[in-house]
Tab-separated table of C-alpha atoms in Angstrom:
chain	number	residue	atom	x	y	z
A	1	MET	CA	-30.542	-33.105	231.211
A	2	GLU	CA	-30.107	-34.726	234.617
A	3	LYS	CA	-29.116	-31.402	236.147
A	4	ILE	CA	-32.337	-29.789	234.918
A	5	THR	CA	-34.606	-32.591	236.125
A	6	SER	CA	-32.957	-32.813	239.553
A	7	SER	CA	-33.144	-29.033	239.977
A	8	LEU	CA	-36.803	-29.099	238.954
A	9	ALA	CA	-37.507	-31.905	241.431
A	10	TYR	CA	-35.875	-29.928	244.242
A	11	TRP	CA	-37.906	-26.800	243.483
A	12	ILE	CA	-41.127	-28.804	243.275
A	13	SER	CA	-40.376	-30.365	246.658
A	14	VAL	CA	-39.718	-26.915	248.159
A	15	ALA	CA	-43.012	-25.620	246.761
A	16	LEU	CA	-44.938	-28.649	248.034
A	17	THR	CA	-43.353	-28.258	251.468
A	18	PHE	CA	-44.308	-24.584	251.543
A	19	PHE	CA	-47.900	-25.221	250.470
A	20	GLY	CA	-48.235	-28.260	252.717
A	21	ALA	CA	-47.387	-26.189	255.777
A	22	MET	CA	-50.009	-23.547	254.990
A	23	THR	CA	-53.409	-23.476	256.643
A	24	PRO	CA	-56.594	-22.463	254.818
A	25	GLN	CA	-56.398	-19.109	256.624
A	26	ASP	CA	-52.915	-18.575	255.179
A	27	PHE	CA	-54.187	-19.309	251.666
A	28	ALA	CA	-57.051	-16.865	252.160
A	29	ALA	CA	-54.723	-14.157	253.460
A	30	TYR	CA	-52.243	-14.568	250.592
A	31	PHE	CA	-54.912	-14.626	247.902
A	32	GLY	CA	-56.669	-11.656	249.520
A	33	ALA	CA	-53.434	-9.664	249.524
A	34	LEU	CA	-52.807	-10.676	245.908
A	35	GLY	CA	-56.316	-9.483	245.008
A	36	VAL	CA	-55.667	-6.113	246.640
A	37	VAL	CA	-52.381	-5.683	244.764
A	38	LEU	CA	-54.015	-6.591	241.434
A	39	THR	CA	-56.925	-4.222	242.060
A	40	VAL	CA	-54.593	-1.331	242.885
A	41	GLY	CA	-52.552	-2.063	239.763
A	42	VAL	CA	-55.568	-2.166	237.456
A	43	ASN	CA	-57.035	1.011	238.963
A	44	TRP	CA	-53.713	2.836	238.645
A	45	TYR	CA	-53.308	1.731	235.012
A	46	TYR	CA	-56.752	2.867	233.884
A	47	ARG	CA	-56.671	6.100	235.918
A	48	ARG	CA	-53.353	6.921	234.265
A	49	LYS	CA	-54.865	6.218	230.845
A	50	SER	CA	-57.744	8.596	231.584
A	51	TYR	CA	-55.294	11.355	232.603
A	52	VAL	CA	-53.279	10.836	229.423
A	53	LEU	CA	-56.484	10.991	227.366
A	54	LEU	CA	-57.530	14.179	229.171
A	55	SER	CA	-54.140	15.735	228.537
A	56	THR	CA	-54.359	14.832	224.851
A	57	GLN	CA	-57.838	16.307	224.604
A	58	LEU	CA	-56.697	19.493	226.347
A	59	HIS	CA	-54.004	19.975	223.734
A	60	GLN	CA	-56.321	19.213	220.813
A	61	GLN	CA	-59.392	21.213	221.811
A	62	HIS	CA	-60.601	23.587	224.439
A	63	LEU	CA	-62.371	21.886	227.327
A	64	THR	CA	-64.323	23.680	229.989
A	65	ASN	CA	-63.629	23.287	233.700
A	66	GLY	CA	-66.804	21.210	233.989
A	67	ASP	CA	-65.540	18.736	231.391
A	68	ILE	CA	-62.234	18.400	233.207
A	69	SER	CA	-63.917	17.830	236.586
A	70	ASN	CA	-66.228	15.189	235.096
A	71	VAL	CA	-63.227	13.203	233.892
A	72	ILE	CA	-61.216	13.591	237.109
A	73	ASN	CA	-64.083	12.883	239.539
A	74	ARG	CA	-65.682	9.894	237.882
């Protein structure tokens, strides 16, 4: 148990040292970059789902070129 608590204390002190040395501009830059990464991930996930849905619909029924372009270009 002592090994776990001492290891946890060391990691907490490292984290506090890291965050203590950061300026507000650093926080803003890191959170902004995190927001960009999350936005790209969410957009990729849902765009991929729409392509899979389109592919499924193509195999189940006949879609016109206009229907396909409406899904791709939305």
